[in-house]
Every structure is written in C-alpha cells, then in structure tokens.
XYZ file of C-alpha atoms in Angstrom:
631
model
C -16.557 3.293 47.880
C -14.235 6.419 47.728
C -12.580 7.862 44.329
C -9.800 9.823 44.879
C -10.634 12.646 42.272
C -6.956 13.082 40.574
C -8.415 15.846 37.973
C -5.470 17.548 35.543
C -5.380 19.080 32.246
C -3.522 17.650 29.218
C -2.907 18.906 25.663
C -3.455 17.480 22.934
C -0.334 16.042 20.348
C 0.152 18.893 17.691
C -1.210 16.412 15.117
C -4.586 15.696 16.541
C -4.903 19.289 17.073
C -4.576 19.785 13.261
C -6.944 17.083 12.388
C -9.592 18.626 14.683
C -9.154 21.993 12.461
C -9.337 19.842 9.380
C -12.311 17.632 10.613
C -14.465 20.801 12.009
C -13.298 23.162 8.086
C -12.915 20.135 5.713
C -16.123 17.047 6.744
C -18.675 19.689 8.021
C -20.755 19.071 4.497
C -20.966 15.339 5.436
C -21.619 15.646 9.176
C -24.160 12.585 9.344
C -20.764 10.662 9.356
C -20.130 11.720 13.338
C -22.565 8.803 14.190
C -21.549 6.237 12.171
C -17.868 6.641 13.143
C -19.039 6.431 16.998
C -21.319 4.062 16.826
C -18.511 1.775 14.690
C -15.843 2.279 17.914
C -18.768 1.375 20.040
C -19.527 -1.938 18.350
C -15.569 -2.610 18.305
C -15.658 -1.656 21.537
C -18.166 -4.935 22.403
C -16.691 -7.319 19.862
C -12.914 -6.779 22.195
C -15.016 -7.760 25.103
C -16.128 -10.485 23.483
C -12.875 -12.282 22.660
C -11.387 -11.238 26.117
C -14.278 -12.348 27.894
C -13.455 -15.809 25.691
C -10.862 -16.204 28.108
C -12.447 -14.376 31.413
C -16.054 -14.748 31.721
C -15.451 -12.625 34.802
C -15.272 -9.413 32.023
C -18.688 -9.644 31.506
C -19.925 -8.465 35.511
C -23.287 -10.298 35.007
C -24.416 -8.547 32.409
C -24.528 -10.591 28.667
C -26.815 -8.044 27.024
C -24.325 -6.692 24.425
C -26.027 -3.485 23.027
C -25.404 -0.028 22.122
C -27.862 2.988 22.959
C -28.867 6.424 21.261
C -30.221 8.760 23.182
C -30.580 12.655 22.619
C -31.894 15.560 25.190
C -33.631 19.116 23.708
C -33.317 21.072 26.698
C -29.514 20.176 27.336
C -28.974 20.022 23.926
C -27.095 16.632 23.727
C -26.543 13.131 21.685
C -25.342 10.246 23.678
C -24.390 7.014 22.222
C -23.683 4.381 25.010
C -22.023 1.235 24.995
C -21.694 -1.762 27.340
C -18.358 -3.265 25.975
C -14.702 -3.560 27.252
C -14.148 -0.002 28.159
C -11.010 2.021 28.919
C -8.800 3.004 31.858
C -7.388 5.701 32.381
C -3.923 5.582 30.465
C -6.035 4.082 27.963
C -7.886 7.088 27.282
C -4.505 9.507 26.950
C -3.401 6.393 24.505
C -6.558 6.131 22.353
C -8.182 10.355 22.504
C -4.944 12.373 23.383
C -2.709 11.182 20.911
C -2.889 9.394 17.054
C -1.072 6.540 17.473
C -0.889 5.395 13.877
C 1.509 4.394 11.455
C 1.437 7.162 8.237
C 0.474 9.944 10.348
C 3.434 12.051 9.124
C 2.761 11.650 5.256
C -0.993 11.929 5.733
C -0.393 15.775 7.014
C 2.443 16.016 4.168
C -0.386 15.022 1.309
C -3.024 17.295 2.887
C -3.275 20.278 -0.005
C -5.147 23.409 1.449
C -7.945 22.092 -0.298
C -11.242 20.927 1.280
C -12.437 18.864 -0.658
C -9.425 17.207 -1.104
C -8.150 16.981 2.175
C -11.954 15.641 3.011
C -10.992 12.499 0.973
C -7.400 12.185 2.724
C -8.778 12.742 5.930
C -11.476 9.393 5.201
C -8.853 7.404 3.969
C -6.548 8.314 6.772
C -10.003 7.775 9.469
C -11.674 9.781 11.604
C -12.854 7.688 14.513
C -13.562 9.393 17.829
C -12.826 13.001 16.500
C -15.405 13.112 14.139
C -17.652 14.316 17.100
C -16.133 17.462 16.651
C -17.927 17.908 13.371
C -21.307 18.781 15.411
C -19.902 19.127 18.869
C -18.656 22.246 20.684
C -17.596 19.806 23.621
C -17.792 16.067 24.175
C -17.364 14.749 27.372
C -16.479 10.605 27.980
C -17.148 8.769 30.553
C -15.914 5.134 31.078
C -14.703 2.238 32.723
C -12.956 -0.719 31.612
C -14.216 -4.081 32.161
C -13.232 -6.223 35.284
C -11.735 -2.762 37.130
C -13.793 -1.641 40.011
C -16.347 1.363 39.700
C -14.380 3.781 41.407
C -11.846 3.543 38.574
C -14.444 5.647 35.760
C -12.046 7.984 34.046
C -14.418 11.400 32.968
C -13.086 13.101 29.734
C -13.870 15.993 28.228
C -12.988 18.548 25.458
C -13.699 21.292 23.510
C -11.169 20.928 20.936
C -9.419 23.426 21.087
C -6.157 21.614 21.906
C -6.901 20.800 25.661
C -9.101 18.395 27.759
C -9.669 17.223 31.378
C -9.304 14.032 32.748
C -10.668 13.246 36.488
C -10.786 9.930 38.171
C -14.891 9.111 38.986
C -17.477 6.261 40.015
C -18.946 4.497 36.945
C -21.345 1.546 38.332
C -21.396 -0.377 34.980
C -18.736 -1.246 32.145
C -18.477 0.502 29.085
C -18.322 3.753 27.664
C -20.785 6.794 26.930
C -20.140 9.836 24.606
C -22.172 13.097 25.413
C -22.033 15.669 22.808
C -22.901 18.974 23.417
C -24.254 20.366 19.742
C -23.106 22.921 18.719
C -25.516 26.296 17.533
C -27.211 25.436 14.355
C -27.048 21.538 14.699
C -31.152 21.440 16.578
C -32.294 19.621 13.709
C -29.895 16.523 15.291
C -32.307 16.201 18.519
C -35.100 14.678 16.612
C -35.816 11.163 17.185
C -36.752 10.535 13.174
C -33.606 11.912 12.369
C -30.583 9.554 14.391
C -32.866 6.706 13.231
C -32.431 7.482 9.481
C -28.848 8.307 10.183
C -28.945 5.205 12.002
C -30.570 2.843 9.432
C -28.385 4.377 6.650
C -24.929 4.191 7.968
C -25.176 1.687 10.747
C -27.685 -1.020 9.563
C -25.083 -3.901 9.371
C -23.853 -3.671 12.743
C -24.078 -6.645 14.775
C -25.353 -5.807 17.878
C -28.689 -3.825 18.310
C -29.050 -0.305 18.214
C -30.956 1.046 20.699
C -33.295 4.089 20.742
C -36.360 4.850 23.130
C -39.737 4.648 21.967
C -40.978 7.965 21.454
C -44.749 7.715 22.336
C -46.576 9.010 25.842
C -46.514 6.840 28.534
C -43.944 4.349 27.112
C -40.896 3.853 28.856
C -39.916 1.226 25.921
C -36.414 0.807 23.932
C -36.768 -0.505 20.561
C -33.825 -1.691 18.043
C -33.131 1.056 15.211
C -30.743 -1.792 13.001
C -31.481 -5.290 11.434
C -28.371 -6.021 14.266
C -28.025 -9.171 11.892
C -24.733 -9.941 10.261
C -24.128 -8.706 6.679
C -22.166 -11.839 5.473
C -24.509 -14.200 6.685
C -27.545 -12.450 4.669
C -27.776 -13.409 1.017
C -26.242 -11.455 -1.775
C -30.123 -10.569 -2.922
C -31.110 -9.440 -0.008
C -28.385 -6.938 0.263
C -28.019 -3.674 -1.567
C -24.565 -1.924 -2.911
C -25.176 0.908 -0.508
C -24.989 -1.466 2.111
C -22.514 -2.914 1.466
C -21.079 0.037 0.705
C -21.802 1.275 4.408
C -20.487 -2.007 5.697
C -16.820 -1.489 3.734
C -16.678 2.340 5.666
C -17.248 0.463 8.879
C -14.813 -1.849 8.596
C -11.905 -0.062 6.663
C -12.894 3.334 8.859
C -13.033 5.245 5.197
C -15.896 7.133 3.409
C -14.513 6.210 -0.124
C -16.470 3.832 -1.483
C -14.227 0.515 -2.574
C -12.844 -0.457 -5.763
C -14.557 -3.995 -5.394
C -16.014 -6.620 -3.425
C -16.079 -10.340 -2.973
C -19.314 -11.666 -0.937
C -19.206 -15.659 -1.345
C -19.945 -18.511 0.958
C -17.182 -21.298 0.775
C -18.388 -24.821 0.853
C -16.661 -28.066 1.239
C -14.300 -29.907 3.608
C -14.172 -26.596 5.663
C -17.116 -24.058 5.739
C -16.504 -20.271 5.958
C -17.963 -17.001 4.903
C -15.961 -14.264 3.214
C -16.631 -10.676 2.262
C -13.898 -8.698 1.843
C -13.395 -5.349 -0.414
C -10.704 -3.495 -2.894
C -10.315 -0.633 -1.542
C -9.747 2.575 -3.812
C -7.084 4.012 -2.436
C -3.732 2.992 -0.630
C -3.814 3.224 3.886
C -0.887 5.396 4.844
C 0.710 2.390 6.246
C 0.419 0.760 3.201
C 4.771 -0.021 3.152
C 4.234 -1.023 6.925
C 4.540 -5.265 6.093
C 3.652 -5.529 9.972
C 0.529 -3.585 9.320
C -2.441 -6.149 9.146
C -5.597 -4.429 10.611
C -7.143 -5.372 7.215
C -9.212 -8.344 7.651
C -11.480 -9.298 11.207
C -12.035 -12.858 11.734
C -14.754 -14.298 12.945
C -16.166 -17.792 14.135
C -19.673 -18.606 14.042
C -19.768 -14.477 13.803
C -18.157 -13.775 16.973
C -15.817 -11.800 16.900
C -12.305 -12.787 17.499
C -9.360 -11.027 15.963
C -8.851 -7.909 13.548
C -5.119 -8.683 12.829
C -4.473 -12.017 11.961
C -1.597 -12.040 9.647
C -2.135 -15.636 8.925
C -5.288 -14.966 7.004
C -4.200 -13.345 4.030
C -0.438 -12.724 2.761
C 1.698 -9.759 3.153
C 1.193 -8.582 -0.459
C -2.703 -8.483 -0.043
C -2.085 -6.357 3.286
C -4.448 -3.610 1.497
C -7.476 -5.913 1.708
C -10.349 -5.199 4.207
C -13.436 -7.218 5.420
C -14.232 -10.210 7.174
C -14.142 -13.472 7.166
C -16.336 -15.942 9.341
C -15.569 -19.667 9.936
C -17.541 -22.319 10.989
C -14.852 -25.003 12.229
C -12.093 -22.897 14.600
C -12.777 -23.124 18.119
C -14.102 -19.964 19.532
C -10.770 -19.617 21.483
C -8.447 -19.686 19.355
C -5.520 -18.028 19.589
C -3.019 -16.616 17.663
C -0.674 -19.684 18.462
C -2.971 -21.847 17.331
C -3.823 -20.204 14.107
C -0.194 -20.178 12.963
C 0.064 -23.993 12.534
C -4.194 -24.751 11.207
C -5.055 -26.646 8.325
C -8.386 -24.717 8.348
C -6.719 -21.504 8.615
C -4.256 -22.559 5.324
C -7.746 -23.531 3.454
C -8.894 -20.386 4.071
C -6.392 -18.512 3.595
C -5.794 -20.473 -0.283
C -9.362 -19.822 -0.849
C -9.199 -16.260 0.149
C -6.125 -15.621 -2.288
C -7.906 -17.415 -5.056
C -10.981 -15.510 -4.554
C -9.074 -12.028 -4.616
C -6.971 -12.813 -7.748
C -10.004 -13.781 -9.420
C -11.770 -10.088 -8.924
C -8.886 -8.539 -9.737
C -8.223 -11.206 -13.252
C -12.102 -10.305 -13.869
C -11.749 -6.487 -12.779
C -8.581 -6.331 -15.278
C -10.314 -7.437 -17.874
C -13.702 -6.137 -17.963
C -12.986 -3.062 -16.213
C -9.712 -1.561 -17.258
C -9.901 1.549 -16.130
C -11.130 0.579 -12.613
C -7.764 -1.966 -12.527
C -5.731 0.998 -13.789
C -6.850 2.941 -10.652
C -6.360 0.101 -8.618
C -2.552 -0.487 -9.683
C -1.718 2.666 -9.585
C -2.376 2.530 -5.499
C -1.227 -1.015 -4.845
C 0.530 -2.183 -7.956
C 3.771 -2.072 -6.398
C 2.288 -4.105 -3.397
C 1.427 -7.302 -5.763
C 4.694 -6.958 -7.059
C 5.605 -8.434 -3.449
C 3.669 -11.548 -4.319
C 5.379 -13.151 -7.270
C 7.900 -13.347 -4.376
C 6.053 -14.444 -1.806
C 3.524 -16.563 -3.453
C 4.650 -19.550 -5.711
C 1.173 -21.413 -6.142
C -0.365 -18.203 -7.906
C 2.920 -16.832 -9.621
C 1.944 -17.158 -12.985
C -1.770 -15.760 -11.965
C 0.294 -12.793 -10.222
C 2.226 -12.412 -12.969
C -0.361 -11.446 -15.627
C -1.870 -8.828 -13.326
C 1.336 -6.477 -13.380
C 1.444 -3.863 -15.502
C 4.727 -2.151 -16.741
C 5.855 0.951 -18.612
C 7.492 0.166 -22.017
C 9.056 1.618 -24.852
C 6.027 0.821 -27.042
C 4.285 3.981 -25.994
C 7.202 5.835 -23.872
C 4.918 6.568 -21.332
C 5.456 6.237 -17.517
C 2.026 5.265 -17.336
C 2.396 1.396 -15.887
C -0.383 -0.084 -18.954
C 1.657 -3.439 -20.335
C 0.910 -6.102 -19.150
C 2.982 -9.194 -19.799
C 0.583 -10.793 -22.446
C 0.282 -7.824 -24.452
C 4.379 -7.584 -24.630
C 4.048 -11.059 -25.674
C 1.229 -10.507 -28.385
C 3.722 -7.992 -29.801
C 6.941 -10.198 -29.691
C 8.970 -9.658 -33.219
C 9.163 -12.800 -35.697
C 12.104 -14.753 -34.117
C 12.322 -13.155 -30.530
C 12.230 -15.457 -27.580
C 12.606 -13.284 -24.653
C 10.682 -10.500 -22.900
C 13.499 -8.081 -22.317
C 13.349 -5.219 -19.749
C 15.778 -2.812 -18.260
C 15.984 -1.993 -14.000
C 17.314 1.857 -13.242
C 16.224 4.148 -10.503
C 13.881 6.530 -12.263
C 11.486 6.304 -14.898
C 13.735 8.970 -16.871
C 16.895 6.999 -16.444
C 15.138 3.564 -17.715
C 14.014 5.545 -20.853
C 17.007 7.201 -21.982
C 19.517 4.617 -21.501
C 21.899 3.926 -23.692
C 21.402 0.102 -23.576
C 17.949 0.593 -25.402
C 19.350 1.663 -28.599
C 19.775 -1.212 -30.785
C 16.206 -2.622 -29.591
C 14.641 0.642 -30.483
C 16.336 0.393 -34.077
C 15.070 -2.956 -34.739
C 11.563 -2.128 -32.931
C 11.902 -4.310 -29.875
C 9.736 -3.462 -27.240
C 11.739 -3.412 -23.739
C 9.819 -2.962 -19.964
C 10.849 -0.032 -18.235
C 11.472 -0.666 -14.754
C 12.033 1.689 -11.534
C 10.042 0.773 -8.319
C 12.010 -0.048 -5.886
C 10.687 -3.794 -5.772
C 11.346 -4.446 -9.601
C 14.933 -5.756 -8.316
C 13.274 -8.477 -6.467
C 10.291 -8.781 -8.759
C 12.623 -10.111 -11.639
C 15.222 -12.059 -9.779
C 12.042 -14.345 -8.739
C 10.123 -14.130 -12.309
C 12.429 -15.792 -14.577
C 9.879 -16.433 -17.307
C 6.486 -16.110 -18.621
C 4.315 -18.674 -20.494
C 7.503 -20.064 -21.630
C 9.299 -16.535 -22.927
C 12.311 -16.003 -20.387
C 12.903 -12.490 -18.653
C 16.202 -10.856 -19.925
C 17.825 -8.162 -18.745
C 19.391 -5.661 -21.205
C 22.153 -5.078 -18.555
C 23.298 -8.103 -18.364
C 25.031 -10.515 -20.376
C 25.680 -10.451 -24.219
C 22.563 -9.367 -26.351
C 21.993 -12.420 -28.552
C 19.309 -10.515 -31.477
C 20.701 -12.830 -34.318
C 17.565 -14.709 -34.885
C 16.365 -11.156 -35.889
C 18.990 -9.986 -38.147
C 19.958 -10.967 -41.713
C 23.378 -11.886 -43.212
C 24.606 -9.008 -44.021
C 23.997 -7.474 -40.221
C 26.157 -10.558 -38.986
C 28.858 -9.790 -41.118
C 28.993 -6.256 -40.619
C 29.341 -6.789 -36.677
C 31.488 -9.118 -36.686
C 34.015 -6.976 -39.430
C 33.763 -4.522 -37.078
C 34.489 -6.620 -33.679
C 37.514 -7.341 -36.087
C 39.080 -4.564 -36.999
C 38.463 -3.095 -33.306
C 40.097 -6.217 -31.722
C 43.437 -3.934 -31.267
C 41.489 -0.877 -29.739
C 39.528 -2.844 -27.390
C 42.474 -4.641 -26.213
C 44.447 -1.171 -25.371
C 41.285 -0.344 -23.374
C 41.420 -3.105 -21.654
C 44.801 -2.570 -20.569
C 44.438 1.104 -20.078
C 41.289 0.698 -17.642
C 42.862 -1.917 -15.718
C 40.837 -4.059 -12.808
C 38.370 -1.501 -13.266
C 36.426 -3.695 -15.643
C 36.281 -7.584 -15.889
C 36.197 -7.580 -19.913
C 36.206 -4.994 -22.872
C 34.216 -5.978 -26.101
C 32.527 -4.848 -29.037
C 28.816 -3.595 -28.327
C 25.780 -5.216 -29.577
C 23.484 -2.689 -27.863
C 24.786 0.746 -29.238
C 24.243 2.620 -32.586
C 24.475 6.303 -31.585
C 26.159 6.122 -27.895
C 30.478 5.566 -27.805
C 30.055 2.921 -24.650
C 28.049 1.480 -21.913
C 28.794 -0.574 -19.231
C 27.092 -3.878 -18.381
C 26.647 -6.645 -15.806
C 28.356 -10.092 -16.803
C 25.728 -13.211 -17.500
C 25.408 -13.821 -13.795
C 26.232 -10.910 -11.907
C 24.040 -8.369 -10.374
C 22.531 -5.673 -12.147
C 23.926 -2.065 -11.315
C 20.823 -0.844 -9.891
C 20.315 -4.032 -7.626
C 24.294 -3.466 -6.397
C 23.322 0.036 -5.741
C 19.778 -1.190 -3.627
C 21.928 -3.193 -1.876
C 24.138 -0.598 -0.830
C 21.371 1.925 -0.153
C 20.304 -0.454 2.688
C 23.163 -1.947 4.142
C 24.011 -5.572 3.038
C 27.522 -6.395 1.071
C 27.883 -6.130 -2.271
C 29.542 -8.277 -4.764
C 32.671 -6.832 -5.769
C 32.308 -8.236 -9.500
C 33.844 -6.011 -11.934
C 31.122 -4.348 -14.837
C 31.783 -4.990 -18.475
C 32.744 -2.139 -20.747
C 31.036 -2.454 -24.056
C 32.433 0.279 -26.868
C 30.892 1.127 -30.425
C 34.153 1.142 -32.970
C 31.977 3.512 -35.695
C 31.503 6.707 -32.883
C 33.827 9.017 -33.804
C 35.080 9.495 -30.352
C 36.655 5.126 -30.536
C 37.896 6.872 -34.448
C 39.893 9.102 -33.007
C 40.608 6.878 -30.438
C 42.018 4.528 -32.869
C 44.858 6.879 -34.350
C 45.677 7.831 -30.597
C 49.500 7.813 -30.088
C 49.750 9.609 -27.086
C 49.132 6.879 -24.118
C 48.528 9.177 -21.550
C 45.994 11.222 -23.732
C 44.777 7.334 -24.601
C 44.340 6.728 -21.012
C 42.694 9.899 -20.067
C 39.903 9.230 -23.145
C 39.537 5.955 -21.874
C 38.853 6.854 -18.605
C 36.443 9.141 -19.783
C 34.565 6.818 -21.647
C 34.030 4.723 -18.308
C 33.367 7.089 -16.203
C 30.246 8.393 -18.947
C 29.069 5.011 -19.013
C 28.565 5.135 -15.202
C 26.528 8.225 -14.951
C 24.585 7.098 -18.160
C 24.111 3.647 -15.630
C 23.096 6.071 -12.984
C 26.185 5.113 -10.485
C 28.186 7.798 -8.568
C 31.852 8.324 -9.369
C 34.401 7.421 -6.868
C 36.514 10.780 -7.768
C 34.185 12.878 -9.805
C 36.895 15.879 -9.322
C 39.369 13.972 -11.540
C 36.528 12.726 -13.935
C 36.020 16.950 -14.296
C 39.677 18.220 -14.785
C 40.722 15.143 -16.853
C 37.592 16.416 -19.288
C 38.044 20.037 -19.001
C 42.069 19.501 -19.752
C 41.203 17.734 -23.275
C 38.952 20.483 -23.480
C 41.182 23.063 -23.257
C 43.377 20.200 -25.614
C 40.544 20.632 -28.556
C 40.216 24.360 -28.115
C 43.555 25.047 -28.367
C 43.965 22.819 -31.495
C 40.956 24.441 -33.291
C 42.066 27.924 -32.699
C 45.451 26.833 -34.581
C-alpha cells in the first residue's frame, strides 16, 4: 500500500478564527464541556454509519462493535477520544473543521457583546462542537478515515488554533476517527483516570453506545464501559433525574442552556412510539430558516436513522429538539417513504398535541417561564394558526399580544383575557396591523376606542399580516380590523351619540363632497369619521380590501399589489375641516385637501409619491398664515 503524502497548509475562515478566541477567553470556566461536545460528534459520528450502513453493510469492514474510547497519556500529556463510526475524507474535513458552515453565523458574531459571560451563553446556543477542544488544548491533531475508502486514504489534521492547520494524506488501517489533544500547561489534573470518568458519567451518561476507558489496575490489560450506554427514552421517567435529562437536551440541541421544558411520554395504541423532546430557552440563529429542521432525530427500535425529518413535526415547531423512537417504520426507511406514512402522520398529530399541551400547561401554571418562551419563539407559533387547522383554536389561545389596556410593547394579552374584558355590547376583538410598535400605538384610528375604553391589539411582527387574514374569529368574537371598513360601535353608544354623528355627517355632506372632488381617483370614497375625536383625517382600507401595512409587505417583497383606492375619513368639528368649510379659494381648497391626505398617509406609515410638493404646498400656506397674522 503506498500514500502519496499531499501535505499543505490551510487557514482557517475569519469566523472560526474568532470563535476559537471566544471559546479559549469566554468557556474556559466551564472547560469539563470539551468532552462532552467530542464525545457527542463521536456518537453522531456512529449513529451516520448506522443508517448508511442500512443501505451498505459493506460500511461496516467486519467490524459491528460500535463503541467510543477514552484514553489519556501523562508523559505525552494527551486525551484521546476514539471512535469507530463513518469517518471523514479529506474534503470532508476542510468542510466540517476549516470552515462553519451554518446558517446564523453572521448574526451570532453581530449579538456577541464584549462580555464573557454573555457571549459564553451565545456561544452555547450558537454550539461549540469540535472547537471546544481548544478550551484545554494547545494543539489537537485528527486523524481519520471514512468508511468503505481504502486505508491509504487517512486524512491527518492538526492545529494549534491560531488560525492555521495541516492537512496530509496518511494510512489509517481501521474506520473512524481519533482526536489527540495536547493539554495545555495547567490542565494535569485532566490525565487522571477518576477524573474523565466523572466528566464522563456527568455529561455523557445517556449516550447510546458504550464509553470506553481502560481498567486502571496492574497487570490488567481490560476496557471497561464508563456510561449506562442505554437509551434515555426507553428508561422510565423515575429512574431518570432532571440533570440527566438535562445533559441529554445539551447533547442533542448542542447547547449548555438548560431547556425551557420537556415532554418524556411513551405513546400507546394503534402505533407505538417513544417521544422526548424539549423547549428550548432560547431561539437557534436559524430560527427564520423554514428549511432548517435539525431539531428532532428519529429513531426506530432506537437506531438511529435521520436528524432532519421535516415530516415529523411542522414548520412552526422548527425550534423543538429531541427524539423520537418508533416501533412500526422499517429500519430503512427513507425519506420518500416517510413523506406519504400513516405512522409518520400519527406521530407527527401526537407529537403536536403533546407540545401544545406543555406549552397550554406551561402558560398557565408558569407564566413567567411562557413569557420567556414567547418572547424567543412567539412569532414562530404565529406561523401555525396558518399552517395548522386541526389545532387553530388551541394555537390561538397561546399568542400573546400588546394592547392598549396597558400600552406596553410587552406581548402579555392573550386572546381570552381581551375577551374577559370585552365592553357590555361589543362583539368583536378589534386590533390594528402597522410596522412598529410606536406606529400601532399612536395611530390615529385608535381614538374613538380609547374614548369609549375599548381595548384594541397592537400588532407589528412581520407575520401579524398573515396571522389575521387566517384567524377570523375567536370562541365566536370575530377579528376586526380598525383599518378597515366602517367602525360599527352603536351597540355601545346612547341616543344622543347617534344623533350627534349623524347631525354632523349632515351638515358636512357639502364639505366632504368638495373633497371628494378635489382629491380625485386618489381615494375610492370620502365620509364622515367614526374613529376620530382629536385627529382632522385618516385614511382607511374599504370592507374587503387589504390593509395598508399588508399592501406595503407585499411590496417590500415583490408580489403585485391591488391597486384599490384607500378611503379618506375627515372629522367636521377639527378646526382645520372649520376653516375648511368657509374656504372660497379652490386652489387654496385643493392645496388643504391635499394636505390632509397626504398627513393621513404618514400617520398610516406609507411613503409619499412626491413628498417635495407635499413640503412646498405646506410651507406656502405657511408663509399664507404668517403673513395674515402679522397683518
């Protein structure tokens, strides 16, 4: 056998350079972690041999003993954690160690603060995999070869961090990968047999596949296994303590934040299948990546088979990580066959209903925990009233909303207590769509409903647009828009509030008919307001048109826009409409008027189309004013 050395030196990409700094400044108080992280690839490592093998026994080159090993040498003053699973070749290794190839890597190094302790948390939740060896290591060096390549095709890595490493072609006899780290001065107290196994037993316990560590007694030339190397789902819920499964949600989500909450229950019935899966307690980086499903691993009779299968959960649970193992797939199924499984759909209902139910349970008993946990994926479940029509209404009682009961832009009202807090008379759950939280608060529109104390949702995520045009009611109480349509409150007025609008619509039926004409096909209808007590005019959406802020979303990304003209709504009783009234001038007239609209688009948070003219056409009635009130 001949290897044809092919040694060169790469660099590393500028970003894992900067995590290394982080890692090595930011993680070296927790520094047991290096061992849990690499032991965790190494057991990933075996469970991707295991599914490819699935199809190509061949993968396995005679040797079924799936295992990992720990061993550590005083004199050279090294850890080595070994591994007989699929392995890498060579391009894999520039792939996987030379570069982070993961969505969110650009905001995670935006959110990082200067902080340690901070960045220590964003650096978990972003995961720290292979280059937490750096934490103890002043070099690592890699050796490996994938599975069903020849041994002259080992690929030899190695490192010191410091924004370079080596790679060079060599002979590995058996599949699989080993990691050598060389400590680094100060880190002795590693290279003690008692030690790794506590690490070991703490972190690593629930890991699959046995843990290897020689026997440490003269004479014996004996491995023994460190870990239980039993599967955590399959234990009973007594048996197992929170800091294991604790240990078990880092391993699986690759974070050291400990999750929000946890679901651990063995489904029984037609179909038989296992779940655990966890909450975490704070949002991936990929989080807005709806092709980003590395959430959930399943598993089949607990071998391992996939850790992306979209079909398992919906997009709008993306954020939730475990496992889950069934008992009736085949152990090759594919992807293909999963799309199109009536096992698969039972699961995946019984999944859903399982998660809703924590969080239903969570939102009650635990509000501040479900605060925390909507503030990181409310806007996520929003996706779901959407997406999922069996478990709308269930959906629906788990968002939370700002309002104008408390003005705050903290997202606290949910849709039963609006509806606990309806007025005498009101039938709707009104709420009001604009692109900031600011913009929703201080519009116009609100002013009649904070007069007669109705409480109004304040919306401005992004996804509200599509959240309401899919939720049109709520235990029988219909969504309404304040934008849109006419503003029917006349169940909550008395008599004399009737008459007194409609004197007024009255007497301004000649003023809003000049507007009309003045403003032209600029707006598909002029009318008295129902909406405004303090503001001269707003503009609104007719009863079946598209909000403003939807039109605008639409824009924003490309697709066509109704052309539908916006309704001007004016309030007779401002003075600015008074003086409007006794107008003779038309071209002063029109001028006002088109002052007026243009107001009532930047209080609707559009854009002009000429905002020059909007400017001189105000600062020449200005200078108008000023010239009158010096005479």
């Amino acid at each position: 056998m001949t290897v044809e050395a092919h040694k060169e030196t790469l660099g590393f990409q500028a970003e894992v350079k900067q995590l290394l700094d982080l890692m090595i400044h930011s993680l070296y108080s927790n520094k047991e972690i290096f061992l849990r992280e690499l032991i965790s690839n190494a057991s990933d490592a075996v469970d991707k041999l295991r599914f490819e093998a699935l199809s190509d026994s061949a993968l396995y080159e005679d040797d079924t003993d799936l295992k990992i090993r720990v061993t550590f040498d005083k004199e050279a003053r090294t850890i080595t954690i070994s591994d007989n699973g699929i392995g890498m070749s060579r391009q894999e290794v520039v792939d996987n160690i030379g570069t982070i190839a993961k969505s969110g890597t650009r905001e995670f190094f935006q959110a990082l603060t200067g902080d340690q302790r901070k960045d220590a948390n964003l650096i978990g939740q972003f995961g720290v995999g292979f280059y937490s060896a750096f934490i103890v290591a002043d070099k690592v060096t890699l050796l490996t070869r994938r599975a069903g390549l020849g041994p002259e095709h080992g690929v030899l890595w190695e490192s010191n961090g410091q924004g370079e490493y080596t790679l060079e072609n060599v002979a590995k006899p058996t599949r699989g990968t080993d990691v050598i780290l060389h400590l680094r001065e100060g880190e002795d107290d590693l290279l003690n047999g008692w030690t790794l196994r506590g690490i070991i037993r703490k972190y690593s316990d629930h890991i699959t596949l046995p843990i290897l560590m020689k026997v440490e007694e003269e004479g014996k030339d004996e491995w023994e296994t460190v870990n239980r190397a039993s599967a955590l789902w399959t234990r009973s819920k007594n048996e197992i303590t929170d800091e294991e499964y604790n240990e078990f949600y880092k391993h699986v989500a690759h974070d050291f934040t400990e999750p929000l909450g946890r679901i651990h229950a063995r489904m029984e019935g037609k179909y038989e299948y296992t779940l655990l899966l966890y909450i975490p307690s704070r949002a991936p980086f990929d989080l807005w990546n709806r092709d980003s499903r590395h959430g959930v691993k399943l598993y089949v009779r607990r071998v391992f088979i996939m850790d992306d299968a979209e079909q398992l959960l919906p997009p709008y649970l993306r954020f939730v990580r475990g496992v889950i193992d069934s008992s009736d797939l085949p152990l090759n199924v594919s992807r293909e066959i999963l799309q199109h499984n009536k096992v698969i759909e039972s699961i995946k209902s019984g999944a859903v209903k399982k998660i809703l139910g924590l969080l239903e349970n969570m939102a009650e008993s635990e509000p501040e925990k479900y605060a925390t946990f909507w503030k990181e994926f409310g806007r996520v479940i929003k996706e779901g009233v959407a997406e999922d029509n069996n478990n709308r209404e269930t959906i629906a009682s788990l968002l939370r909303f700002s309002s104008t009961h408390n003005d705050s832009d903290k997202q606290e009202i949910s849709l039963d207590d609006y509806i606990s807090r309806m007025k005498e008379g009101q039938d709707k759950i009104y709420y009001i769509i604009a692109e900031t939280f600011s913009a929703a608060q201080h519009s116009p529109l609100l002013e009649i409903f904070r007069k007669k104390g109705i409480e109004v949702l304040l919306l401005s995520d992004v996804v509200d647009n599509w959240l309401v045009s899919h939720l049109n009611d709520y235990k029988g109480k219909q969504l309404q828009s304040v934008a849109r349509g006419e503003v029917d409150l006349s169940k909550l007025e008395d008599e004399a509030e009737k008459e007194e609008h409609e004197k007024a619509a009255g007497e301004a039926k000649e003023l809003v008919e000049r507007i009309k004409q003045s403003l032209g096909d600029k707006v598909k209808e002029v009318r008295v307001t129902s909406r405004l007590t303090t503001s001269p005019a707003c503009l609104v959406a007719d009863e079946h048109d598209l909000d403003a802020s939807f039109k605008r979303l639409l824009k924003a990304a490309g697709q066509a826009v109704p052309n539908d003209k916006p309704i001007l709504e004016v309030n007779p009783q401002h003075a600015i409409l008074e003086r409007l009234r006794e107008e003779k001038d038309e071209n002063r007239f029109a001028d006002w008027t088109s002052i007026l609209f243009d107001q009532a688009v930047l209080s609707d948070g559009g854009q002009l189309d000429d905002p020059v003219n909007f400017v001189n056409r105000l600062n020449h009635l200005l200078v108008e004013l000023s010239a009158k009130g010096n005479a």
